XYZ file of C-alpha atoms in Angstrom:
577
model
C 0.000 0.000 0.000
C 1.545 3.349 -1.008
C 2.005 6.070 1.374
C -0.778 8.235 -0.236
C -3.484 5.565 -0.825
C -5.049 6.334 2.809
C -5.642 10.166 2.279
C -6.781 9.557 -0.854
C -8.598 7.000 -0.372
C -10.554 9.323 2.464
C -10.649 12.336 -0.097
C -12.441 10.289 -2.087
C -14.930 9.289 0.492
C -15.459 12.790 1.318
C -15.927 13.387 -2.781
C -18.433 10.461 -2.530
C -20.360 12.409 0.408
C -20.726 16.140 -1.385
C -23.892 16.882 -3.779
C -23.664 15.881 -6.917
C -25.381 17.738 -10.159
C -27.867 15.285 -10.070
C -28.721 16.228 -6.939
C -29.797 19.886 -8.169
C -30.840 19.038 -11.503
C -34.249 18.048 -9.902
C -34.607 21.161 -8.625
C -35.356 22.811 -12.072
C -38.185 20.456 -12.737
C -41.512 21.151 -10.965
C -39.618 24.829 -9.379
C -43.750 26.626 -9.031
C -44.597 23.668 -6.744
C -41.907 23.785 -4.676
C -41.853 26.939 -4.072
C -45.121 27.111 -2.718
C -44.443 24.034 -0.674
C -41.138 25.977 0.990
C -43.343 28.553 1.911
C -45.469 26.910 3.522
C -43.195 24.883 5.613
C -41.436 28.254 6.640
C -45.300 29.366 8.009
C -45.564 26.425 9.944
C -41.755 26.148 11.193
C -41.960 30.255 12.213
C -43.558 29.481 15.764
C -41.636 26.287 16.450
C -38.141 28.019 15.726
C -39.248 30.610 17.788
C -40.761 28.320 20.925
C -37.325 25.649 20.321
C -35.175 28.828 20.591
C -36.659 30.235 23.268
C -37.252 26.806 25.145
C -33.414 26.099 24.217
C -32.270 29.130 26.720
C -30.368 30.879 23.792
C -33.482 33.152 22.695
C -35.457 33.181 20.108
C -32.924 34.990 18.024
C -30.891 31.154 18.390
C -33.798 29.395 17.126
C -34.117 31.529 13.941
C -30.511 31.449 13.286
C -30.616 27.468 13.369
C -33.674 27.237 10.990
C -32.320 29.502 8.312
C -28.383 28.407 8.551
C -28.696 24.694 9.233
C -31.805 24.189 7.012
C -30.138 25.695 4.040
C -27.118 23.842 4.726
C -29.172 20.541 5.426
C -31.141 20.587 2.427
C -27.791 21.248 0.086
C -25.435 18.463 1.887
C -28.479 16.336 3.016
C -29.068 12.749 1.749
C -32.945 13.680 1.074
C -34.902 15.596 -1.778
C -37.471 16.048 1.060
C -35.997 16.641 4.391
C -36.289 19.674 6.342
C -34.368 20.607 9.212
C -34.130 23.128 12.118
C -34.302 23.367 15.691
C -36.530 20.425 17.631
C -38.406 19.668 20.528
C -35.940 16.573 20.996
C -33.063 18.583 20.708
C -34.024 21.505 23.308
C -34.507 18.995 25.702
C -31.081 17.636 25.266
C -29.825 21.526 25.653
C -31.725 23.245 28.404
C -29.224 21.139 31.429
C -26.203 21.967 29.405
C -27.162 25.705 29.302
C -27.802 25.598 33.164
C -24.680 24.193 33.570
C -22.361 25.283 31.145
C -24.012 28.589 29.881
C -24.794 29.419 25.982
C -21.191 29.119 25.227
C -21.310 25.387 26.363
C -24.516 24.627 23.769
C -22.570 25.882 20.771
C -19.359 24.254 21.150
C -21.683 20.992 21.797
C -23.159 21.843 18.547
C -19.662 22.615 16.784
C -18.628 19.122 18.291
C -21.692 17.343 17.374
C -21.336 18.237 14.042
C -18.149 17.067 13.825
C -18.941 13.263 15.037
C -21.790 13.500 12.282
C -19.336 13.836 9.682
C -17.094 10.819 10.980
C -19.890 8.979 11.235
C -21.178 9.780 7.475
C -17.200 9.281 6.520
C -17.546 5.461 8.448
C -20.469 4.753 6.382
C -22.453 4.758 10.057
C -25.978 6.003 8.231
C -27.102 2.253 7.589
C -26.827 0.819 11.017
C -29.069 3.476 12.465
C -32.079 1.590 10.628
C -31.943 -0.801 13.220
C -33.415 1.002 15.812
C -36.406 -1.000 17.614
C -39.770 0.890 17.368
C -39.765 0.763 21.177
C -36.887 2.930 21.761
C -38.050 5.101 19.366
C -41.509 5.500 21.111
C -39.895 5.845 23.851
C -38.074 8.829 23.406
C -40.734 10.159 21.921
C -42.843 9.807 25.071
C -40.481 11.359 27.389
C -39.432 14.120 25.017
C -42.882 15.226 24.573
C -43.162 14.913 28.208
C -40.299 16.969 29.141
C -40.888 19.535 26.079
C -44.564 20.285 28.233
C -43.009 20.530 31.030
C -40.424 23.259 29.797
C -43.869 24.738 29.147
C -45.088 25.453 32.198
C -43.343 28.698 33.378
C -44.266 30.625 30.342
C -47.947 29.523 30.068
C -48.247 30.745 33.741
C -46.435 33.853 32.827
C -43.271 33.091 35.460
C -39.699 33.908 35.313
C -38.096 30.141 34.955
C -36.780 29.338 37.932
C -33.133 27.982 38.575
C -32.679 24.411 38.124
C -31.482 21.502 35.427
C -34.409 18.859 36.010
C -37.493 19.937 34.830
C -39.362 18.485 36.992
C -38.326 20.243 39.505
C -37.823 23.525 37.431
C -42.197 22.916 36.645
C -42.634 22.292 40.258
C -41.541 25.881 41.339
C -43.062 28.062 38.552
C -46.445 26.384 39.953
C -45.578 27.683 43.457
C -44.544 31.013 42.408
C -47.662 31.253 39.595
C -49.834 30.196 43.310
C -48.202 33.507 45.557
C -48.027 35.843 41.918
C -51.014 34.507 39.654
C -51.225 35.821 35.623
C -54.318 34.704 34.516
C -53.683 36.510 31.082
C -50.788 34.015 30.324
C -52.200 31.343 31.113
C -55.478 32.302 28.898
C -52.864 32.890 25.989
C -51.272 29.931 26.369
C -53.855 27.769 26.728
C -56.148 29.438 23.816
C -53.250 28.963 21.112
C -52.859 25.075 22.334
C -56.473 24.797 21.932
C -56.880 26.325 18.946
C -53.790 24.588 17.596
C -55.716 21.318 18.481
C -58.693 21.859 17.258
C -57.867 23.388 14.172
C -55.580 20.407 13.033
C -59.000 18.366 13.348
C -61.122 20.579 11.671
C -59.445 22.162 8.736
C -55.535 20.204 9.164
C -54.973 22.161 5.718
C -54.517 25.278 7.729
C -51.362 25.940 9.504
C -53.560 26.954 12.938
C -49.804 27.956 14.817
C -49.324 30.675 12.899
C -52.917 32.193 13.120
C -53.537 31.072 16.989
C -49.421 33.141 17.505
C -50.894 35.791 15.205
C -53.903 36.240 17.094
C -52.843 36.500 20.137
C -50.566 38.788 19.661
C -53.104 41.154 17.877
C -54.808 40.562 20.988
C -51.984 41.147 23.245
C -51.776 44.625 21.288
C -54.970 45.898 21.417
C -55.830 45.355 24.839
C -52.598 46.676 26.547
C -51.882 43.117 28.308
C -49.091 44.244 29.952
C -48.918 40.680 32.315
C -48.251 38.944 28.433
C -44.520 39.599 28.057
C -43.382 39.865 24.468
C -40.210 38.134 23.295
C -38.181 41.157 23.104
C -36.160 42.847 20.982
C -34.565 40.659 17.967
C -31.250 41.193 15.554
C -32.332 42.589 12.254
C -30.406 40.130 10.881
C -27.719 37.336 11.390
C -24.824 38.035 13.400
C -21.244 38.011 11.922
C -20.100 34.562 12.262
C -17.712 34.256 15.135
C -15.690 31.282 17.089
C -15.584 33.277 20.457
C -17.469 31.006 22.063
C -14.748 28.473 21.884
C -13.297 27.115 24.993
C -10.853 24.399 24.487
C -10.500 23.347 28.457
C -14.380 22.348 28.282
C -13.931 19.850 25.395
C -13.522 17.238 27.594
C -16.438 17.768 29.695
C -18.536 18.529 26.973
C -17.910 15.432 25.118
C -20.264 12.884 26.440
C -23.106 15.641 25.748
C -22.025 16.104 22.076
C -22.212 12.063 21.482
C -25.582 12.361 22.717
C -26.473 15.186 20.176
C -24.825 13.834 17.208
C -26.650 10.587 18.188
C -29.896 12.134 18.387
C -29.234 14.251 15.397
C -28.688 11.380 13.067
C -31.071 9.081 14.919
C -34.141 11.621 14.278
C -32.793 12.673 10.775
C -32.941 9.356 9.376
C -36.094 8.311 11.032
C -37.591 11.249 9.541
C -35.753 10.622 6.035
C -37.261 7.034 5.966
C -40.330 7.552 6.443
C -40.599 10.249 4.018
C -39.007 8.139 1.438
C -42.102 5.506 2.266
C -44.499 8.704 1.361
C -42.927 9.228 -1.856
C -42.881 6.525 -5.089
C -39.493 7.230 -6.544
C -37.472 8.831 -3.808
C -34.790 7.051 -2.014
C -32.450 8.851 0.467
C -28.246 8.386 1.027
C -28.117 7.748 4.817
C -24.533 8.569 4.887
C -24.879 11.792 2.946
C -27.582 12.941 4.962
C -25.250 12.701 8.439
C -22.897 14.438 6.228
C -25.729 17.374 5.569
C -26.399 17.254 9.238
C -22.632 17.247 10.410
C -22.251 20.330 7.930
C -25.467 21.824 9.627
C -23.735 21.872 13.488
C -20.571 22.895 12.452
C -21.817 26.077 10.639
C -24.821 26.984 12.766
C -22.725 27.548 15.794
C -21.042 30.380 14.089
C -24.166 32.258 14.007
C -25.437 31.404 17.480
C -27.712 29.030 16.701
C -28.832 25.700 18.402
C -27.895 22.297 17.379
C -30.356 20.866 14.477
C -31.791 17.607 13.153
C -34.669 17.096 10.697
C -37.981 17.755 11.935
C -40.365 14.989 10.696
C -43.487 17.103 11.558
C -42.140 19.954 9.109
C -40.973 17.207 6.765
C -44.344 15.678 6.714
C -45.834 19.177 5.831
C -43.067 19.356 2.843
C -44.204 16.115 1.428
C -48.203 16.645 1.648
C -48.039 19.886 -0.166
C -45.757 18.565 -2.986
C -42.521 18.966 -2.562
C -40.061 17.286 -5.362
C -36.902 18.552 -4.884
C -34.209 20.464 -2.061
C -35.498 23.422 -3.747
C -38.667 23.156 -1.133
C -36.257 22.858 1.830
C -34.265 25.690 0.588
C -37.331 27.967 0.289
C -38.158 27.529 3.656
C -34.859 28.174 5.006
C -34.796 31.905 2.968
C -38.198 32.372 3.899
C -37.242 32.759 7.493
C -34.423 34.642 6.337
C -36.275 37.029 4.621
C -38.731 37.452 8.115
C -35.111 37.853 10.414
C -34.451 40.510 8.308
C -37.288 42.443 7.545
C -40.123 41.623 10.015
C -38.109 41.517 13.468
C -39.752 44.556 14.888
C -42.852 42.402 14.174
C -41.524 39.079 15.761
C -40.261 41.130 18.896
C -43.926 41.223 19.625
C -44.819 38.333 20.058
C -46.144 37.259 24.169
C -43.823 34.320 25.206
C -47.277 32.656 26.749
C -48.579 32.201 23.045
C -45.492 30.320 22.117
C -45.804 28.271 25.347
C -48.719 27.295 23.897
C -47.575 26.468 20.257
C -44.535 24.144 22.335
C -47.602 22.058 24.763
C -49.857 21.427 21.230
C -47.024 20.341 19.661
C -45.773 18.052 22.839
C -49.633 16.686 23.068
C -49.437 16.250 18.959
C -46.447 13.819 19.522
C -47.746 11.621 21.917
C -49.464 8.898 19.870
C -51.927 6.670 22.461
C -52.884 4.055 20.012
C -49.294 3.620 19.355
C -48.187 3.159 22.891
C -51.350 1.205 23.350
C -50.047 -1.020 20.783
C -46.437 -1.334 22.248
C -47.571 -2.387 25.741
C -50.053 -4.873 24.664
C -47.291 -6.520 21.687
C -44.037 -7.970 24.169
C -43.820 -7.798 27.675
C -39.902 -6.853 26.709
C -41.303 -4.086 23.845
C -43.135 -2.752 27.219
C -39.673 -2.129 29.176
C -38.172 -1.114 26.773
C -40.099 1.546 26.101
C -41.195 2.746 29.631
C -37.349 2.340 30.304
C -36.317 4.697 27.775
C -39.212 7.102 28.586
C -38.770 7.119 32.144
C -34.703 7.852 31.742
C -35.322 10.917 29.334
C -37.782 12.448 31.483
C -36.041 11.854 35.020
C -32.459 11.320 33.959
C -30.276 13.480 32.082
C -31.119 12.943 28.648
C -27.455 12.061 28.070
C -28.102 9.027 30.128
C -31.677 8.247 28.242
C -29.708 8.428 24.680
C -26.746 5.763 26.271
C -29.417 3.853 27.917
C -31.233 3.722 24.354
C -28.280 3.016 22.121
C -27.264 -0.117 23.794
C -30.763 -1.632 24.270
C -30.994 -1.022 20.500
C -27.899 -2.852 19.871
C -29.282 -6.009 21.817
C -32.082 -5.614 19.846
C -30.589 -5.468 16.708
C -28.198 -7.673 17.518
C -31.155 -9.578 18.209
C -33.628 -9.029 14.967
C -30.375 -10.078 12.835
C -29.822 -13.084 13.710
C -33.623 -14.263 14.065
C -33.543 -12.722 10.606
C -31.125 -14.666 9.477
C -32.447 -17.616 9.967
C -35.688 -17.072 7.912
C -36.166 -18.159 4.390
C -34.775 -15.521 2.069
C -38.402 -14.228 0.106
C -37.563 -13.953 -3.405
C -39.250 -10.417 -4.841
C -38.062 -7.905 -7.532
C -38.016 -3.935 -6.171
C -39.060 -1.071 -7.663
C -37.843 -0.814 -11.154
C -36.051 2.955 -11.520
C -37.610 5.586 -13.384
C -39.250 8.856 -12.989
C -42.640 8.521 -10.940
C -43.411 12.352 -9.822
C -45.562 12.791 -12.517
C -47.880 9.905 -11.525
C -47.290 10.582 -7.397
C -49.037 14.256 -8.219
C -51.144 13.294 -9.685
C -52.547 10.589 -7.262
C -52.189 13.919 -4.712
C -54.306 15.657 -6.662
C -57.308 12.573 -6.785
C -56.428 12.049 -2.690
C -54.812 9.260 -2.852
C -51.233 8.343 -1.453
C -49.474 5.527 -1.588
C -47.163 4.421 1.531
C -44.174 2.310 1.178
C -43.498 0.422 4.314
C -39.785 -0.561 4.197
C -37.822 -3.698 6.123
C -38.435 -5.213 9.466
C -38.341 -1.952 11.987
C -39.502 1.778 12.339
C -43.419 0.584 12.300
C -43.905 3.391 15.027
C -42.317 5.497 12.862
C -44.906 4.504 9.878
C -47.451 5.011 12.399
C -46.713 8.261 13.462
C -46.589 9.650 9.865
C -49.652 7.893 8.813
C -51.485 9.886 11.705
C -49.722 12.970 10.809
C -50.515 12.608 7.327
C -54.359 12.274 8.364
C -54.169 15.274 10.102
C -52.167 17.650 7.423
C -53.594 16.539 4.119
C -57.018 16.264 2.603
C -56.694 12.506 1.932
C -59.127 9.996 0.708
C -57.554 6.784 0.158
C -54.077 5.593 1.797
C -52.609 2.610 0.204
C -50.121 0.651 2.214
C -47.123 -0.916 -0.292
C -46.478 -3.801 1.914
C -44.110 -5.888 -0.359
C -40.648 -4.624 0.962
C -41.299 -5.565 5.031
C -39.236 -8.405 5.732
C -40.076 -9.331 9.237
C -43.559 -8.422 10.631
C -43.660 -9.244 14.276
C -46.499 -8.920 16.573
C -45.607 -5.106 17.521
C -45.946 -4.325 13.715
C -48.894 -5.943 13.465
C -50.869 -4.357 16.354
C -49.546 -1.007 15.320
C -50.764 -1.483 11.654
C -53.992 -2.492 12.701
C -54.128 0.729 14.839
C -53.486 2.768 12.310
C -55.959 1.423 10.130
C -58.864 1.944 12.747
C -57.896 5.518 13.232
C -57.316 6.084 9.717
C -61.462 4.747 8.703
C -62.554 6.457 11.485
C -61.299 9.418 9.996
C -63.290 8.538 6.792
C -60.317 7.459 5.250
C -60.123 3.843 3.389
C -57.132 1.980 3.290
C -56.146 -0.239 1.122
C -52.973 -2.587 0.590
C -50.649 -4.285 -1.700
C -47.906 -7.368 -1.633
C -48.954 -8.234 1.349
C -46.927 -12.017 1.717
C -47.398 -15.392 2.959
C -44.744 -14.772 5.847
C -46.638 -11.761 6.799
C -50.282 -13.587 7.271
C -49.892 -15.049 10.898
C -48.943 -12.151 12.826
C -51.689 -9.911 10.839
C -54.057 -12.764 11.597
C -53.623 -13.236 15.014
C -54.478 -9.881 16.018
C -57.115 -9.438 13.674
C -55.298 -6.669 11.157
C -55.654 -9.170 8.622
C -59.790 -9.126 8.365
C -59.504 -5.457 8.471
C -56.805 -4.924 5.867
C -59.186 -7.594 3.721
C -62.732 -5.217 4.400
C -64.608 -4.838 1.086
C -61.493 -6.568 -0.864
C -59.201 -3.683 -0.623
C -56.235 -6.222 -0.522
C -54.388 -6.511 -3.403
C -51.471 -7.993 -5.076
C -49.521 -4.873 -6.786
C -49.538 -1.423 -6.279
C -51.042 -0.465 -9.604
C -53.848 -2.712 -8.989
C -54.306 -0.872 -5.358
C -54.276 2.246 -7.314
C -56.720 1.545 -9.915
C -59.312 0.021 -7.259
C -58.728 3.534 -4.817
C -59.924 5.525 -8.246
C -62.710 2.932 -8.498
C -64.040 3.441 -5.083
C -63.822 7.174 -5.354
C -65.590 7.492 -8.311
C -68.548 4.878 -6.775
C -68.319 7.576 -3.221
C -68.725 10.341 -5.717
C -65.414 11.954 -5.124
C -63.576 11.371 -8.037
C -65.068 12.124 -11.749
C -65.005 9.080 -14.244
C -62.702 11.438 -16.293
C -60.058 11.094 -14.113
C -59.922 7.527 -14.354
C -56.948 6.773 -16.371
C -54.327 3.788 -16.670
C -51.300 4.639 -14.332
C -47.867 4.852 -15.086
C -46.483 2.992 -12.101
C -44.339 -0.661 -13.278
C -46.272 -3.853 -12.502
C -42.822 -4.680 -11.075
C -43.897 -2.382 -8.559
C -45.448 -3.751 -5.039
């Protein structure tokens, strides 16, 4: 081996890892739609960056910076057409104990670190192992984050300076005792009205982004009447700051290294959750998991330099990408100048917003992501699923998250560890995938009739699928859902349960579902919890995709809500399942 062959050899990874013109060439194609699709992610991200940066301890100001810098960056580097990324509720709650701890200086050099173990992993070729995260740990999380996320709630819906603390529990406790000596009714009535509204709007009318009108609303409200007791956020920057390594303090590297592994580890455990399951949304879209921990890695190191938080992809805004069309990075990019265009010009505006109304954009959203029928599903599968996930929600919400994100990682491993080698023991199912070619055409089109078609890929992230079939219900005027069942390669009796879930919730939503490629292997477990009768109901099982699609135009035209013009032969493969 010659002295050279090892940096080159690494160059040449890194060459591998950077966008390539194909990657950009996409963006030309539909640009109308996804411009329109950016812009309406930016509406719905505007409150969240706002709450997350403000939640964070860095400010609102932090929150902004991190949306505009890391989801331009993100959606240029990234691994996804689709992906949008930005601050998080998962992420704050990973950053409010290292702000009480190590101030605002500590949370950026975590970020500058965190991005820097992203792009190892990327350069390691890390991105495929992360699919074999158990749905348990995932829900898990999930619980506690949403948990914790309400809880960093509670002293700005009761209109209380936070008090001094690192667990939130604690934290919550004392804002109630000082709200009980000092009550602000007005706060709480903000707070509580945009959560409400929030909620009830995504039932009603889910086209409508309700956080933006409830924030909007209130603080029209806030204006008019003089509420003085309904502090604004303050003052913003017109404007990024100059990008600066100030912050830097080399003698806190080493204490600030454990909670870096447990943001890069979030980062690319949430980014490529929320890439697959957007890939399942799409028909031709596939995502690089190693390139999109690069776009994440190049995310932290550069939104640091502008004071903002530490990002990941945000499958909530994702979702809304998706639903209203998105095609290409050109969406993602939209969003991210957007916000730009609002830190610049509209900050006098933003400044007056009451910090009760986004108290109440951060509990809706922390009530949104708790999914009951999920959990439901989880308890009721394994008695080991059940630990696993009470284990991992109990550690995020009373331990330091760092500890919840070790505890998770290595009861993954023994799970994957696990689900490999039962796996490899089955019977190897003979099936041809997708063939390639160029399917937008045909995916907008079955948008447009309100119809989608899922794609439900290997043997995990069925809590994942659930959550995004839920959020799908709630964001999109959908008709039909078809679930492409041909790629799952183990379906246990978790899976199961939590399809059948999602089924029920989906037709009591008025929505049918129907399926495709469902296989012998699969049978048993859907069987023995009864998903298989359901996912049979009026012989909406079929054996291809394009034979699921054609009998979703049938039965909208026989429910009246498709014209018999629109019924036309597809352009989807037969190959396809």
């Amino acid at each position: 081996m010659s002295v050279n062959s090892v940096p080159t050899s690494v160059l040449g990874r890194i060459r591998s890892l950077l966008p390539a013109r194909a990657d950009f060439a996409v963006m030309v194609r539909s640009p109308r739609r996804d411009l329109l699709a950016g812009l309406t992610v930016a509406i719905v991200a505007l409150p969240l960056a706002l709450g997350f940066g403000v939640s964070s301890g860095l400010g609102a100001e932090a929150g902004l910076a991190t949306a505009v810098v890391a989801g331009a960056l993100a959606a240029v580097f990234g691994g996804s057409n689709l992906q949008v990324s930005g601050p998080t509720g998962a992420m704050t709650v990973v950053l409010v104990p290292i702000v009480a701890r190590y101030g605002p200086g500590g949370v950026l050099t975590v970020g500058l670190m965190a991005g820097v173990l992203l792009i190892a992993l990327a350069l390691l070729r890390a991105g495929q192992y992360m699919r074999y995260v158990p749905a348990p740990v995932v829900e898990g999380f999930t619980l506690g984050i949403a948990c914790v996320i309400g809880l960093q709630q509670i002293p700005g819906a009761l209109g209380v300076e936070k008090p001094e603390g690192e667990k939130v529990l604690l934290v919550a406790w004392r804002a109630v005792v000082e709200f009980t000596a000092f009550p602000n009714w007005t706060a709480i009535g903000l707070s509580v009205g945009v959560a409400a509204v929030m909620l009830a709007g995504a039932r009603w009318k889910p086209t409508i982004p309700f956080s933006i009108v409830a924030v909007i609303a209130a603080t029209v409200g806030a204006q008019l009447f003089h509420l003085d007791a309904a502090a604004p956020i303050g003052a913003l920057p017109s404007g990024l700051p100059a990008p600066s390594l100030a912050f830097l303090d080399a003698a806190a590297f080493g204490a600030l290294l454990a909670p870096a592994v447990a943001v890069a580890a979030l980062a690319a455990l949430e980014s490529l959750l929320s890439a697959t399951v957007a890939d399942g949304m799409t028909v031709g879209q596939r995502h690089d998991p190693d390139k999109e921990l690069f776009g994440q890695g190049i995310a932290n190191l550069a939104a640091p330099l502008f004071g903002g938080v530490p990002a990941t992809a945000a499958i909530a805004r994702t979702a809304v990408n998706v639903r209203t069309g998105a095609s290409s990075r050109l969406a993602a990019l939209t969003h991210a100048a957007v916000l730009a265009v609002i830190v610049f010009a509209a900050a006098p505006l933003v400044s007056k917003i009451p910090l009760a109304a986004l108290a109440g954009v951060l509990l809706a959203t922390a009530i949104r992501m708790v999914e009951v029928g999920s959990l439901r599903a989880m308890a009721k599968a394994t008695r080991s699923d059940a630990v696993v996930l009470v284990l991992t929600a109990a550690a995020t919400l009373i331990l330091d998250l760092v500890y919840a994100v070790v505890i998770g990682l290595v009861v993954a491993g023994a799970l994957a560890l696990k689900a490999v080698a039962g796996q490899a023991r089955m019977e190897q199912v003979d099936f041809r995938p997708d063939l390639p070619g160029e399917h937008s055409d045909e995916e907008h089109a079955l948008l447009a009739e309100h119809i989608v078609a899922y794609r439900i890929d290997g043997p995990l992230f069925f809590a994942g699928a659930h959550r995004f079939l839920l959020e799908l219900s709630k964001v999109a005027d959908v008709k039909v859902v078809i679930l492409r069942m041909a790629r799952v390669t183990t379906l246990d009796a978790t899976g199961a349960l939590v399809l059948k879930d999602a089924v029920e919730k989906l037709n009591r939503r008025g929505i049918a579902v129907m399926t495709s490629g469902i296989r012998t292997g699969q049978r048993q477990a859907l069987d023995a919890v009864g998903a298989l009768e359901l996912l049979r109901w009026e012989g909406r099982e079929y054996a291809t995709t394009p034979e699921a699609i054609a009998g979703a135009r049938t039965y909208l035209e026989h429910a009246g809500l498709l014209p018999r013009t629109h019924h036309r032969p597809h352009r989807i493969r037969k190959a396809a399942r």
